[in-house]
Amino acid sequence: MSNFNSADIAAFKDVWVFCEQREGKLMPTDFELISKGRDLADELGVNLCGLLLGGEGIESAAKELGGYGADKVLVCESPLLAVYNTDAYAKVICDVIEDSKPEAFLIGATNIGRDLGPRCAARLHTGLCADCTHLDVDVANYIQFLRESSTLDVDSQKWDMEDRNLKMTRPAFGGHLMATIICPRFRPCMATVRPGVMKKNVFDQAKADACEIVKPSFQLSESDLNTEVVEVVKAAKKLVDLIGADYIVSVGRGISKDVEGGIKLAEELADVLGGVVGGSRATIDSGWLSADHQVGQTGKTVHPKVYIALGISGAIQHKAGMQDSECIIAVNKNDTAPIFEIADYGICGDLFKVTPMLIEAIKAAKAAK
């Protein structure tokens, strides 16, 4: 990489998204990042490119990315890329970035993305902001984000309205603070983005048909690999799918007087809705629910059709993970609980009395149909 200079900022252009695939299937995070990448590319006035690596035949999945906003997709096919291998993927990605020089590169904060991002950033001699929950380029949009999501007096600050750096916001200090990171001296600006935090665009078949597929040249041989994947064994572990759920019933510290009873009520309500059970950080830290149930900045960010909060006060860390739900219903004994500030419907009452009534009302409504 002797001819690659990450400090030559003027030489870099376009927004890229690493599109993860497993067994030839694109991951949901790809569509979220392509959708957000479209906004960033429009703010910068550049193209949006997906970068897809895989085994032979992976090109057939590339067009779908165009339907969510990609102008073109760079497809790298090789038998050595069929199964994820850190050495193989890092080499190919860095070689392609060295040739084409994108100014921003987004990666999903999945197990693969968390492994791949830091290695690529180190090789490219650039910065990486991990586990981002918000991205901006346009300064006016960023100021509006701060106005809505922080306690900063943004109007008293001096802003460079021409700043084109990618502003990468992520939780810090265990989710108690939000930090915005920029990478002003090197390119590409790199970020891993938490799955579920970016809204997916509506699929557009016309854009998918118009998407350009490009096959960049690259060199990859077995001698480039320090490890060999002999076998992939999947563990059968049942985890709650909060991100894909349309209905989520979450419990908080309010179930403390009868933890088992509170969780059982939440499960019954979720069952009649066809949804799943979530929880605040307090329920996870107390060991009442497993970590895969956690909603919030240090858990999962969700966008269900209906989010029901039972006994959740509404700390800012929790609200950040569910405030974009289409409909929020809150049940809490404290009429000044912060959760009511963002709730579409608020019920001030004991969740152990209110929840059974909700369950019966929903059952009656279904029976009447």
Short mmCIF file of N, CA and C in Angstrom, two decimals, residues 12-106:
data_model
loop_
_atom_site.label_atom_id
_atom_site.label_comp_id
_atom_site.label_asym_id
_atom_site.label_seq_id
_atom_site.Cartn_x
_atom_site.Cartn_y
_atom_site.Cartn_z
N PHE A 12 -10.28 11.43 -2.06
CA PHE A 12 -11.31 10.47 -1.68
C PHE A 12 -12.72 10.99 -2.02
N LYS A 13 -13.55 10.07 -2.50
CA LYS A 13 -14.91 10.45 -2.91
C LYS A 13 -15.82 9.23 -2.84
N ASP A 14 -17.10 9.48 -2.59
CA ASP A 14 -18.17 8.47 -2.54
C ASP A 14 -18.31 7.83 -1.15
N VAL A 15 -19.51 7.34 -0.90
CA VAL A 15 -19.84 6.64 0.33
C VAL A 15 -19.98 5.15 0.01
N TRP A 16 -19.32 4.31 0.79
CA TRP A 16 -19.38 2.86 0.58
C TRP A 16 -20.01 2.19 1.80
N VAL A 17 -20.66 1.07 1.52
CA VAL A 17 -21.24 0.24 2.58
C VAL A 17 -20.77 -1.20 2.36
N PHE A 18 -20.18 -1.79 3.41
CA PHE A 18 -19.85 -3.21 3.33
C PHE A 18 -21.14 -4.00 3.51
N CYS A 19 -21.46 -4.83 2.53
CA CYS A 19 -22.71 -5.59 2.54
C CYS A 19 -22.41 -7.04 2.92
N GLU A 20 -22.76 -7.37 4.12
CA GLU A 20 -22.45 -8.70 4.65
C GLU A 20 -23.42 -9.74 4.11
N GLN A 21 -22.89 -10.89 3.78
CA GLN A 21 -23.72 -12.02 3.36
C GLN A 21 -23.29 -13.27 4.10
N ARG A 22 -24.25 -14.14 4.32
CA ARG A 22 -23.95 -15.43 4.93
C ARG A 22 -24.68 -16.50 4.13
N GLU A 23 -23.89 -17.42 3.63
CA GLU A 23 -24.40 -18.50 2.77
C GLU A 23 -25.14 -17.91 1.56
N GLY A 24 -24.62 -16.79 1.04
CA GLY A 24 -25.19 -16.17 -0.15
C GLY A 24 -26.39 -15.29 0.10
N LYS A 25 -26.79 -15.14 1.35
CA LYS A 25 -27.97 -14.33 1.68
C LYS A 25 -27.54 -13.02 2.33
N LEU A 26 -28.09 -11.91 1.80
CA LEU A 26 -27.78 -10.61 2.36
C LEU A 26 -28.40 -10.48 3.75
N MET A 27 -27.72 -9.74 4.63
CA MET A 27 -28.20 -9.54 5.99
C MET A 27 -29.09 -8.29 6.08
N PRO A 28 -30.05 -8.26 7.00
CA PRO A 28 -30.93 -7.08 7.14
C PRO A 28 -30.16 -5.79 7.37
N THR A 29 -29.02 -5.87 8.05
CA THR A 29 -28.22 -4.68 8.31
C THR A 29 -27.76 -4.01 7.02
N ASP A 30 -27.56 -4.81 5.96
CA ASP A 30 -27.13 -4.25 4.67
C ASP A 30 -28.13 -3.22 4.17
N PHE A 31 -29.40 -3.53 4.25
CA PHE A 31 -30.43 -2.65 3.73
C PHE A 31 -30.57 -1.39 4.60
N GLU A 32 -30.36 -1.54 5.90
CA GLU A 32 -30.40 -0.38 6.78
C GLU A 32 -29.25 0.58 6.47
N LEU A 33 -28.05 0.02 6.28
CA LEU A 33 -26.88 0.87 6.02
C LEU A 33 -26.93 1.49 4.63
N ILE A 34 -27.42 0.74 3.65
CA ILE A 34 -27.58 1.31 2.31
C ILE A 34 -28.56 2.48 2.36
N SER A 35 -29.64 2.31 3.11
CA SER A 35 -30.64 3.38 3.23
C SER A 35 -30.04 4.62 3.87
N LYS A 36 -29.28 4.45 4.95
CA LYS A 36 -28.64 5.59 5.60
C LYS A 36 -27.53 6.15 4.72
N GLY A 37 -26.79 5.26 4.07
CA GLY A 37 -25.73 5.70 3.17
C GLY A 37 -26.25 6.56 2.05
N ARG A 38 -27.48 6.28 1.60
CA ARG A 38 -28.11 7.09 0.56
C ARG A 38 -28.26 8.54 1.03
N ASP A 39 -28.70 8.72 2.28
CA ASP A 39 -28.85 10.07 2.83
C ASP A 39 -27.50 10.78 2.90
N LEU A 40 -26.48 10.07 3.38
CA LEU A 40 -25.16 10.68 3.52
C LEU A 40 -24.57 11.04 2.16
N ALA A 41 -24.74 10.14 1.18
CA ALA A 41 -24.22 10.40 -0.16
C ALA A 41 -24.91 11.61 -0.78
N ASP A 42 -26.21 11.74 -0.54
CA ASP A 42 -26.94 12.90 -1.07
C ASP A 42 -26.45 14.19 -0.42
N GLU A 43 -26.17 14.15 0.88
CA GLU A 43 -25.66 15.33 1.57
C GLU A 43 -24.29 15.73 1.04
N LEU A 44 -23.48 14.75 0.67
CA LEU A 44 -22.14 15.02 0.14
C LEU A 44 -22.14 15.28 -1.36
N GLY A 45 -23.23 14.90 -2.03
CA GLY A 45 -23.30 15.05 -3.49
C GLY A 45 -22.43 14.05 -4.22
N VAL A 46 -22.39 12.81 -3.70
CA VAL A 46 -21.54 11.77 -4.30
C VAL A 46 -22.38 10.51 -4.52
N ASN A 47 -21.74 9.48 -5.06
CA ASN A 47 -22.42 8.21 -5.28
C ASN A 47 -22.39 7.33 -4.04
N LEU A 48 -23.35 6.42 -3.98
CA LEU A 48 -23.38 5.41 -2.93
C LEU A 48 -23.07 4.05 -3.55
N CYS A 49 -22.08 3.37 -2.98
CA CYS A 49 -21.66 2.08 -3.51
C CYS A 49 -21.73 1.00 -2.42
N GLY A 50 -22.28 -0.13 -2.77
CA GLY A 50 -22.22 -1.29 -1.90
C GLY A 50 -21.00 -2.11 -2.25
N LEU A 51 -20.38 -2.73 -1.26
CA LEU A 51 -19.23 -3.60 -1.49
C LEU A 51 -19.61 -5.00 -1.01
N LEU A 52 -19.73 -5.92 -1.94
CA LEU A 52 -20.23 -7.26 -1.65
C LEU A 52 -19.17 -8.30 -1.96
N LEU A 53 -18.78 -9.07 -0.97
CA LEU A 53 -17.80 -10.14 -1.14
C LEU A 53 -18.48 -11.48 -0.92
N GLY A 54 -18.09 -12.47 -1.71
CA GLY A 54 -18.67 -13.79 -1.53
C GLY A 54 -18.12 -14.79 -2.52
N GLY A 55 -18.68 -15.99 -2.48
CA GLY A 55 -18.26 -17.03 -3.40
C GLY A 55 -18.88 -16.85 -4.77
N GLU A 56 -18.60 -17.76 -5.65
CA GLU A 56 -19.11 -17.66 -7.01
C GLU A 56 -20.63 -17.65 -7.02
N GLY A 57 -21.20 -16.71 -7.79
CA GLY A 57 -22.64 -16.57 -7.88
C GLY A 57 -23.24 -15.53 -6.96
N ILE A 58 -22.41 -14.89 -6.13
CA ILE A 58 -22.93 -13.89 -5.20
C ILE A 58 -23.46 -12.66 -5.94
N GLU A 59 -23.03 -12.46 -7.18
CA GLU A 59 -23.48 -11.32 -7.97
C GLU A 59 -25.00 -11.28 -8.09
N SER A 60 -25.65 -12.44 -8.06
CA SER A 60 -27.10 -12.49 -8.23
C SER A 60 -27.85 -11.75 -7.12
N ALA A 61 -27.21 -11.54 -5.96
CA ALA A 61 -27.86 -10.84 -4.84
C ALA A 61 -27.62 -9.34 -4.87
N ALA A 62 -26.72 -8.88 -5.75
CA ALA A 62 -26.28 -7.50 -5.70
C ALA A 62 -27.36 -6.49 -6.09
N LYS A 63 -28.17 -6.81 -7.09
CA LYS A 63 -29.17 -5.86 -7.59
C LYS A 63 -30.14 -5.42 -6.51
N GLU A 64 -30.43 -6.31 -5.57
CA GLU A 64 -31.39 -5.97 -4.51
C GLU A 64 -30.93 -4.75 -3.72
N LEU A 65 -29.63 -4.58 -3.59
CA LEU A 65 -29.10 -3.44 -2.84
C LEU A 65 -29.45 -2.12 -3.52
N GLY A 66 -29.54 -2.15 -4.84
CA GLY A 66 -29.93 -0.95 -5.57
C GLY A 66 -31.34 -0.51 -5.22
N GLY A 67 -32.19 -1.45 -4.91
CA GLY A 67 -33.57 -1.13 -4.57
C GLY A 67 -33.70 -0.32 -3.30
N TYR A 68 -32.66 -0.30 -2.49
CA TYR A 68 -32.69 0.47 -1.24
C TYR A 68 -31.83 1.74 -1.34
N GLY A 69 -31.23 1.97 -2.52
CA GLY A 69 -30.55 3.25 -2.70
C GLY A 69 -29.16 3.21 -3.29
N ALA A 70 -28.55 2.04 -3.46
CA ALA A 70 -27.18 1.99 -3.99
C ALA A 70 -27.15 2.36 -5.47
N ASP A 71 -26.21 3.25 -5.84
CA ASP A 71 -26.03 3.59 -7.26
C ASP A 71 -25.32 2.46 -7.99
N LYS A 72 -24.38 1.84 -7.30
CA LYS A 72 -23.69 0.69 -7.89
C LYS A 72 -23.20 -0.22 -6.78
N VAL A 73 -22.92 -1.45 -7.15
CA VAL A 73 -22.43 -2.44 -6.20
C VAL A 73 -21.14 -3.03 -6.74
N LEU A 74 -20.10 -2.99 -5.95
CA LEU A 74 -18.82 -3.61 -6.30
C LEU A 74 -18.86 -5.04 -5.80
N VAL A 75 -18.74 -6.00 -6.71
CA VAL A 75 -18.86 -7.41 -6.38
C VAL A 75 -17.51 -8.10 -6.53
N CYS A 76 -17.05 -8.70 -5.45
CA CYS A 76 -15.79 -9.44 -5.46
C CYS A 76 -16.11 -10.92 -5.22
N GLU A 77 -15.92 -11.73 -6.25
CA GLU A 77 -16.24 -13.15 -6.18
C GLU A 77 -14.97 -13.99 -6.16
N SER A 78 -14.96 -14.97 -5.25
CA SER A 78 -13.85 -15.92 -5.18
C SER A 78 -14.26 -17.07 -4.29
N PRO A 79 -13.85 -18.29 -4.62
CA PRO A 79 -14.13 -19.42 -3.71
C PRO A 79 -13.57 -19.19 -2.31
N LEU A 80 -12.50 -18.39 -2.20
CA LEU A 80 -11.89 -18.11 -0.91
C LEU A 80 -12.70 -17.11 -0.09
N LEU A 81 -13.73 -16.50 -0.73
CA LEU A 81 -14.57 -15.53 -0.03
C LEU A 81 -15.95 -16.08 0.30
N ALA A 82 -16.18 -17.34 -0.04
CA ALA A 82 -17.51 -17.94 0.17
C ALA A 82 -17.88 -17.97 1.64
N VAL A 83 -16.92 -18.29 2.50
CA VAL A 83 -17.12 -18.30 3.95
C VAL A 83 -16.23 -17.22 4.55
N TYR A 84 -16.75 -16.47 5.50
CA TYR A 84 -15.98 -15.35 6.05
C TYR A 84 -14.66 -15.81 6.64
N ASN A 85 -13.61 -15.14 6.22
CA ASN A 85 -12.26 -15.35 6.73
C ASN A 85 -11.64 -13.96 6.90
N THR A 86 -11.20 -13.65 8.09
CA THR A 86 -10.71 -12.30 8.38
C THR A 86 -9.60 -11.88 7.43
N ASP A 87 -8.62 -12.75 7.21
CA ASP A 87 -7.49 -12.41 6.36
C ASP A 87 -7.94 -12.11 4.93
N ALA A 88 -8.79 -12.98 4.39
CA ALA A 88 -9.23 -12.83 3.01
C ALA A 88 -10.05 -11.56 2.83
N TYR A 89 -11.03 -11.35 3.69
CA TYR A 89 -11.92 -10.19 3.56
C TYR A 89 -11.17 -8.88 3.77
N ALA A 90 -10.29 -8.85 4.77
CA ALA A 90 -9.54 -7.62 5.05
C ALA A 90 -8.63 -7.27 3.87
N LYS A 91 -7.97 -8.25 3.29
CA LYS A 91 -7.08 -7.98 2.16
C LYS A 91 -7.85 -7.43 0.96
N VAL A 92 -8.92 -8.10 0.60
CA VAL A 92 -9.68 -7.68 -0.58
C VAL A 92 -10.29 -6.30 -0.37
N ILE A 93 -10.89 -6.06 0.79
CA ILE A 93 -11.50 -4.76 1.06
C ILE A 93 -10.46 -3.65 1.01
N CYS A 94 -9.33 -3.86 1.66
CA CYS A 94 -8.30 -2.82 1.69
C CYS A 94 -7.72 -2.57 0.30
N ASP A 95 -7.55 -3.63 -0.48
CA ASP A 95 -7.02 -3.46 -1.83
C ASP A 95 -7.99 -2.66 -2.70
N VAL A 96 -9.28 -2.94 -2.58
CA VAL A 96 -10.28 -2.23 -3.39
C VAL A 96 -10.41 -0.79 -2.93
N ILE A 97 -10.36 -0.55 -1.63
CA ILE A 97 -10.41 0.82 -1.11
C ILE A 97 -9.19 1.60 -1.54
N GLU A 98 -8.03 0.95 -1.55
CA GLU A 98 -6.80 1.62 -1.99
C GLU A 98 -6.93 2.10 -3.44
N ASP A 99 -7.58 1.29 -4.27
CA ASP A 99 -7.73 1.65 -5.69
C ASP A 99 -8.78 2.74 -5.91
N SER A 100 -9.91 2.67 -5.19
CA SER A 100 -11.04 3.55 -5.50
C SER A 100 -11.25 4.70 -4.53
N LYS A 101 -10.72 4.62 -3.34
CA LYS A 101 -10.68 5.72 -2.36
C LYS A 101 -12.05 6.32 -2.02
N PRO A 102 -12.90 5.60 -1.30
CA PRO A 102 -14.14 6.20 -0.80
C PRO A 102 -13.86 7.13 0.38
N GLU A 103 -14.70 8.15 0.57
CA GLU A 103 -14.46 9.05 1.70
C GLU A 103 -15.15 8.60 2.99
N ALA A 104 -16.13 7.69 2.86
CA ALA A 104 -16.77 7.13 4.04
C ALA A 104 -17.05 5.65 3.79
N PHE A 105 -16.88 4.85 4.81
CA PHE A 105 -17.06 3.40 4.68
C PHE A 105 -17.82 2.91 5.90
N LEU A 106 -19.02 2.38 5.70
CA LEU A 106 -19.88 1.93 6.79
C LEU A 106 -19.91 0.40 6.85
#
